[in-house]
C-alpha positions as a printed Julia matrix, in Angstrom:
55×3 Matrix{Float64}:
   0.0    -0.02   0.08
   1.1     3.46  -0.76
  -0.45    6.28   1.3
  -0.45    9.72  -0.29
  -1.67   12.67   1.58
  -3.54   15.34  -0.56
  -4.2    18.74   0.88
  -7.06   20.26  -1.09
  -8.97   21.74   1.86
  -7.78   25.03   3.08
 -10.1    25.53   6.05
  -9.64   24.21   9.51
 -12.84   22.07   9.18
 -11.65   20.71   5.88
  -8.26   19.8    7.29
  -9.95   18.11  10.14
 -12.14   16.01   7.9
  -9.16   15.04   5.76
  -7.17   13.98   8.83
 -10.06   11.93  10.12
 -10.55   10.13   6.74
  -6.78    9.48   6.5
  -6.69    8.02  10.02
  -9.74    5.87   9.33
  -7.91    4.31   6.3
  -4.68    3.83   8.27
  -6.62    2.1   11.06
  -8.42   -0.08   8.51
  -5.08   -1.21   7.16
  -3.76   -1.88  10.63
  -6.81   -4.05  11.3
  -6.17   -5.99   7.97
  -9.3    -4.43   6.31
  -9.33   -3.09   2.94
  -9.48    0.73   2.97
 -12.65    2.35   1.64
 -11.01    4.31  -1.19
  -8.65    1.9   -2.95
  -7.44    3.38  -6.28
  -6.27    0.04  -7.64
  -8.66   -2.71  -6.65
  -6.49   -5.29  -8.54
  -3.84   -4.85  -5.82
  -6.12   -6.05  -3.04
  -5.6    -9.77  -3.75
  -1.81   -9.46  -3.7
  -1.86   -7.29  -0.52
  -4.07   -9.87   1.2
  -1.68  -12.68   0.17
   1.34  -10.86   1.47
  -0.36  -10.19   4.8
  -1.65  -13.78   4.98
  -5.32  -12.68   4.89
  -7.7   -14.97   3.15
 -11.05  -13.14   3.44
């Protein structure tokens, strides 16, 4: 997985939402879950195999 931060929000509320979304995705990865916004779904099977996840 490659995590890339994108700063498109220039308000405090926008930055907070972006941070929460990024943290949710990082926590999903830490749990072994597929993140909600995968750019390359074809990579999921290989990622699961490398982690030893079968589901």
